[in-house]
Short mmCIF file of C-alpha atoms and ligand atoms in Angstrom, two decimals:
data_model
loop_
_atom_site.label_atom_id
_atom_site.label_comp_id
_atom_site.label_asym_id
_atom_site.label_seq_id
_atom_site.Cartn_x
_atom_site.Cartn_y
_atom_site.Cartn_z
CA UNK V 1 12.00 9.25 8.79
CA UNK V 2 9.75 7.01 8.24
CA UNK V 3 6.89 4.99 10.22
CA UNK V 4 4.80 2.27 9.09
CA UNK V 5 1.83 1.05 8.34
CA UNK V 6 1.30 -1.81 7.43
CA UNK V 7 -2.12 -4.76 7.85
CA UNK V 8 -4.50 -6.39 5.59
CA UNK V 9 -7.26 -4.93 2.90
CA UNK V 10 -9.20 -2.33 3.58
CA UNK V 11 -8.28 -2.40 7.80
CA UNK V 12 -8.20 1.77 6.34
CA UNK V 13 -4.03 2.04 6.29
CA UNK V 14 -3.73 4.10 3.49
CA UNK V 15 -6.42 7.69 4.36
CA UNK V 16 -4.37 7.46 7.80
CA UNK V 17 -1.56 7.04 6.68
CA UNK V 18 -2.87 10.60 3.80
CA UNK V 19 -4.70 11.73 7.12
CA UNK V 20 -1.04 11.95 9.09
CA UNK V 21 0.99 12.16 6.10
CA UNK V 22 -1.31 15.81 5.51
CA UNK V 23 -1.77 16.76 9.43
CA UNK V 24 2.51 16.62 9.81
CA UNK V 25 3.13 17.47 6.57
CA UNK V 26 5.12 14.17 5.49
CA UNK V 27 5.07 12.13 2.38
CA UNK V 28 2.79 9.76 1.99
CA UNK V 29 4.02 6.77 0.38
CA UNK V 30 1.37 4.20 -0.54
CA UNK V 31 3.11 -0.12 -1.75
CA UNK V 32 0.48 -1.22 -2.71
CA UNK V 33 0.27 1.17 -5.28
CA UNK V 34 3.47 -0.17 -6.49
CA UNK V 35 3.18 -3.25 -6.18
CA UNK V 36 -0.21 -3.12 -8.22
CA UNK V 37 1.53 -0.49 -11.22
CA UNK V 38 4.06 -3.27 -11.32
CA UNK V 39 1.01 -6.25 -11.77
CA UNK V 40 -0.35 -4.02 -15.13
CA UNK V 41 2.98 -4.05 -16.55
CA UNK V 42 2.45 -8.42 -15.31
CA UNK V 43 -0.30 -7.69 -17.49
CA UNK V 44 0.31 -6.17 -20.16
CA UNK V 45 3.47 -8.63 -20.68
CA UNK V 46 0.11 -11.46 -21.32
CA UNK V 47 1.28 -12.86 -18.23
CA UNK V 48 4.67 -14.09 -19.48
CA UNK V 49 7.08 -14.18 -16.99
CA UNK V 50 9.86 -13.95 -19.45
CA UNK V 51 8.43 -10.82 -21.34
CA UNK V 52 7.30 -9.22 -17.90
CA UNK V 53 10.77 -9.78 -16.02
CA UNK V 54 12.50 -7.82 -19.57
CA UNK V 55 10.19 -5.23 -18.89
CA UNK V 56 10.32 -5.21 -15.43
CA UNK V 57 14.29 -3.95 -16.41
CA UNK V 58 13.31 -1.37 -19.37
CA UNK V 59 11.21 0.29 -18.11
CA UNK V 60 10.71 3.32 -15.11
CA UNK V 61 8.02 3.55 -12.34
CA UNK V 62 8.29 6.78 -10.89
CA UNK V 63 5.08 8.07 -7.93
CA UNK V 64 4.37 11.65 -6.79
CA UNK V 65 1.82 12.23 -3.86
CA UNK V 66 0.26 15.79 -4.42
CA UNK V 67 -2.61 17.02 -2.37
CA UNK V 68 -3.60 14.12 -1.01
CA UNK V 69 -2.92 12.27 -3.22
CA UNK V 70 -1.03 9.40 -4.39
CA UNK V 71 0.25 10.07 -8.09
CA UNK V 72 1.93 5.74 -9.61
CA UNK V 73 3.33 6.90 -13.34
CA UNK V 74 4.58 3.36 -15.51
CA UNK V 75 7.51 5.80 -17.48
CA UNK V 76 5.02 9.14 -18.11
CA UNK V 77 2.43 7.42 -18.32
CA UNK V 78 0.00 8.39 -15.63
CA UNK V 79 -2.21 4.83 -14.30
CA UNK V 80 -3.55 5.78 -11.13
CA UNK V 81 -6.79 5.00 -11.26
CA UNK V 82 -6.04 2.35 -14.30
CA UNK V 83 -4.30 0.29 -10.88
CA UNK V 84 -7.32 0.07 -8.75
CA UNK V 85 -9.33 -2.32 -11.21
CA UNK V 86 -10.03 -6.40 -10.08
CA UNK V 87 -7.90 -6.97 -12.18
CA UNK V 88 -5.70 -5.83 -11.12
CA UNK V 89 -7.05 -6.65 -7.17
CA UNK V 90 -7.53 -9.90 -8.98
CA UNK V 91 -3.48 -10.64 -9.99
CA UNK V 92 -2.13 -7.87 -7.29
CA UNK V 93 -0.87 -10.83 -4.56
CA UNK V 94 -0.37 -13.26 -7.58
CA UNK V 95 2.61 -11.35 -8.86
CA UNK V 96 3.59 -9.99 -5.50
CA UNK V 97 4.61 -13.17 -3.65
CA UNK V 98 7.26 -13.17 -7.15
CA UNK V 99 10.76 -12.68 -5.25
CA UNK V 100 11.72 -10.78 -8.34
CA UNK V 101 9.11 -7.67 -7.50
CA UNK V 102 8.86 -7.74 -3.90
CA UNK V 103 12.79 -6.78 -4.88
CA UNK V 104 12.55 -4.88 -7.02
CA UNK V 105 9.59 -2.53 -5.80
CA UNK V 106 12.09 -2.44 -2.15
CA UNK V 107 14.42 -0.73 -4.42
CA UNK V 108 12.63 2.12 -5.58
CA UNK V 109 10.87 2.59 -2.03
CA UNK V 110 14.40 2.83 -0.34
CA UNK V 111 16.04 5.20 -2.72
CA UNK V 112 13.00 7.30 -1.77
CA UNK V 113 12.65 7.12 1.97
CA UNK V 114 16.22 8.49 1.46
CA UNK V 115 15.30 11.99 0.75
CA UNK V 116 12.29 13.11 3.23
CA UNK V 117 10.05 12.09 6.30
CA UNK V 118 7.87 9.06 4.58
CA UNK V 119 5.17 7.51 5.69
CA UNK V 120 4.68 4.10 4.46
CA UNK V 121 1.16 1.87 4.89
CA UNK V 122 1.64 -2.03 3.00
CA UNK V 123 2.57 -5.92 3.84
CA UNK V 124 5.70 -6.47 5.30
CA UNK V 125 7.01 -2.84 5.92
CA UNK V 126 7.41 -3.39 9.65
CA UNK V 127 8.93 -7.00 9.39
CA UNK V 128 10.64 -6.97 6.16
CA UNK V 129 11.60 -3.37 3.95
CA UNK V 130 11.75 -1.57 7.04
CA UNK V 131 12.70 -3.12 10.10
CA UNK V 132 14.60 0.58 11.70
CA UNK V 133 11.06 1.88 11.27
CA UNK V 134 11.12 5.15 13.31
CA UNK V 135 7.72 3.63 14.25
CA UNK V 136 5.86 0.92 13.29
CA UNK V 137 1.69 0.75 13.67
CA UNK V 138 -0.48 -3.20 12.69
CA UNK V 139 -4.46 -2.08 11.55
CA UNK V 140 -6.74 -4.56 11.83
CA UNK V 141 -10.87 -4.35 11.14
CA UNK V 142 -12.79 -7.08 10.59
CA UNK V 143 -13.42 -8.91 6.65
CA UNK V 144 -17.16 -7.28 6.83
CA UNK V 145 -16.19 -3.70 7.79
CA UNK V 146 -13.22 -3.68 5.42
CA UNK V 147 -14.57 -4.99 2.02
CA UNK V 148 -17.42 -2.01 3.18
CA UNK V 149 -15.39 0.40 3.52
CA UNK V 150 -13.50 -0.58 0.23
CA UNK V 151 -16.71 -0.69 -1.82
CA UNK V 152 -17.60 2.69 -0.90
CA UNK V 153 -13.95 3.88 -2.13
CA UNK V 154 -14.47 1.73 -5.41
CA UNK V 155 -18.01 3.35 -6.09
CA UNK V 156 -16.68 6.79 -4.65
CA UNK V 157 -14.52 6.22 -8.31
CA UNK V 158 -17.60 5.42 -10.37
CA UNK V 159 -16.89 1.30 -10.44
CA UNK V 160 -19.92 -1.04 -10.23
CA UNK V 161 -18.71 -3.69 -8.18
CA UNK V 162 -19.91 -5.31 -6.01
CA UNK V 163 -19.83 -5.82 -2.12
CA UNK V 164 -19.41 -10.24 -2.81
CA UNK V 165 -16.88 -9.35 -5.40
CA UNK V 166 -14.75 -7.72 -3.52
CA UNK V 167 -14.82 -10.07 -0.06
CA UNK V 168 -13.98 -13.05 -2.37
CA UNK V 169 -11.11 -10.90 -3.72
CA UNK V 170 -9.89 -9.12 -0.08
CA UNK V 171 -10.59 -12.76 1.24
CA UNK V 172 -8.15 -14.65 -0.84
CA UNK V 173 -5.75 -11.98 -0.96
CA UNK V 174 -5.67 -12.07 2.58
CA UNK V 175 -5.35 -15.57 2.07
CA UNK V 176 -2.48 -15.07 -0.10
CA UNK V 177 -0.40 -12.61 1.53
CA UNK V 178 -0.05 -13.76 5.02
CA UNK V 179 0.38 -17.55 3.78
CA UNK V 180 3.57 -16.65 1.76
CA UNK V 181 6.51 -18.22 2.22
CA UNK V 182 8.79 -14.86 1.47
CA UNK V 183 7.96 -12.09 3.65
CA UNK V 184 4.58 -12.71 4.82
CA UNK V 185 1.54 -10.12 6.17
CA UNK V 186 2.09 -9.93 10.34
CA UNK V 187 2.73 -7.82 12.78
CA UNK V 188 6.08 -6.80 13.39
CA UNK V 189 6.73 -7.31 17.41
CA UNK V 190 7.65 -3.91 18.23
CA UNK V 191 4.40 -2.43 15.31
CA UNK V 192 1.58 -0.51 17.96
CA UNK V 193 -1.73 -2.57 17.20
CA UNK V 194 -4.86 -0.37 16.11
CA UNK V 195 -8.63 -1.90 15.41
CA UNK V 196 -9.75 0.54 13.59
CA UNK V 197 -13.48 -0.61 13.35
CA UNK V 198 -13.85 0.18 17.31
CA UNK V 199 -12.20 3.65 16.10
CA UNK V 200 -13.44 6.50 14.73
CA UNK V 201 -11.30 7.83 12.22
CA UNK V 202 -10.71 11.17 13.33
CA UNK V 203 -9.41 9.32 16.70
CA UNK V 204 -7.57 7.51 15.49
CA UNK V 205 -5.38 9.72 13.01
CA UNK V 206 -5.11 12.07 16.09
CA UNK V 207 -3.40 9.11 18.30
CA UNK V 208 -1.12 8.11 14.92
CA UNK V 209 -0.41 11.29 14.92
CA UNK V 210 0.92 12.58 18.33
CA UNK V 211 2.80 9.55 18.65
CA UNK V 212 4.68 10.26 15.83
CA UNK V 213 5.06 14.65 15.71
CA UNK V 214 8.14 14.14 18.24
CA UNK V 215 9.87 12.58 15.62
CA UNK V 216 9.20 15.02 12.46
CA UNK V 217 11.76 17.67 11.95
CA UNK V 218 10.04 19.18 8.46
CA UNK V 219 7.72 21.38 7.65
CA UNK V 220 4.13 22.76 8.92
CA UNK V 221 3.42 20.05 11.86
O1 LIG U 301 -2.85 -1.54 -0.13
P1 LIG U 301 -3.16 -2.79 -1.35
O2 LIG U 301 -5.13 -3.03 -1.43
O3 LIG U 301 -3.61 -1.32 -2.79
O4 LIG U 301 -2.02 -3.59 -1.23
C1 LIG U 301 -2.84 -4.44 -2.75
C2 LIG U 301 -1.32 -5.44 -2.30
O5 LIG U 301 -0.37 -5.31 -2.64
C3 LIG U 301 -1.67 -6.38 -1.34
O6 LIG U 301 -2.83 -7.33 -1.70
C4 LIG U 301 -0.70 -7.59 -1.63
O7 LIG U 301 -0.28 -8.31 -2.27
C5 LIG U 301 0.74 -6.41 -2.20
N1 LIG U 301 1.85 -5.61 -1.22
C6 LIG U 301 2.31 -6.16 -1.17
N2 LIG U 301 4.16 -5.39 0.17
C7 LIG U 301 3.06 -4.59 0.62
C8 LIG U 301 2.31 -3.63 -0.03
C9 LIG U 301 0.89 -4.33 -0.79
O8 LIG U 301 3.18 -7.47 -1.11
N3 LIG U 301 4.24 -3.90 0.90
#
């Protein structure tokens, strides 16, 4: 069983999806984190596409969701913190627009969800990766609200990034993600839209959890 939440950067997808996963005892999958890990491989390949595509064939990206934290590994090295740096954020949309990269990440995700019940968040999950998802949500919020949320998140991790840098980064990413040729950011026709600027977090989590609960077979609920 797979439920998806798509939406632009900072719309509240990942914190909501994690809280829903924890409430219902299902797995959480952060597709953006996988794109970020692949971007790190690109950066470490000195932005050389030939080296990068070779690397992509030989490395193994894996992930685990434990205690409300999505851990990502390249081979056996954990990169969960490194993938959140602005260095990666500034390159990720360019890397995600490469068809080889989306094919790689989509394969990783499809393999994972065969074995458990998942809620995943991303940009193109409802439209392209999981068109037959059991339920789809699309989250939106004003740019300023999204940037302030991202700022708080990054500051709590010790980053000294400014609001202006974040505003620039997420507006550029939104623009690239929505205008790319293959599978741009877009609400699926059958997705439920939620404007998170006007929702209290707990209400949002409760709303989505109650919609999904009847579909969940496993564990705590
Ligand atoms: O969710 P997050 O902001 O970490 O995603 C980073 C980037 O990864 C996005 O801006 C987008 O370029 C890419 N992405 C994507 N498709 C997804 C998830 C993320 O192209 N399903």
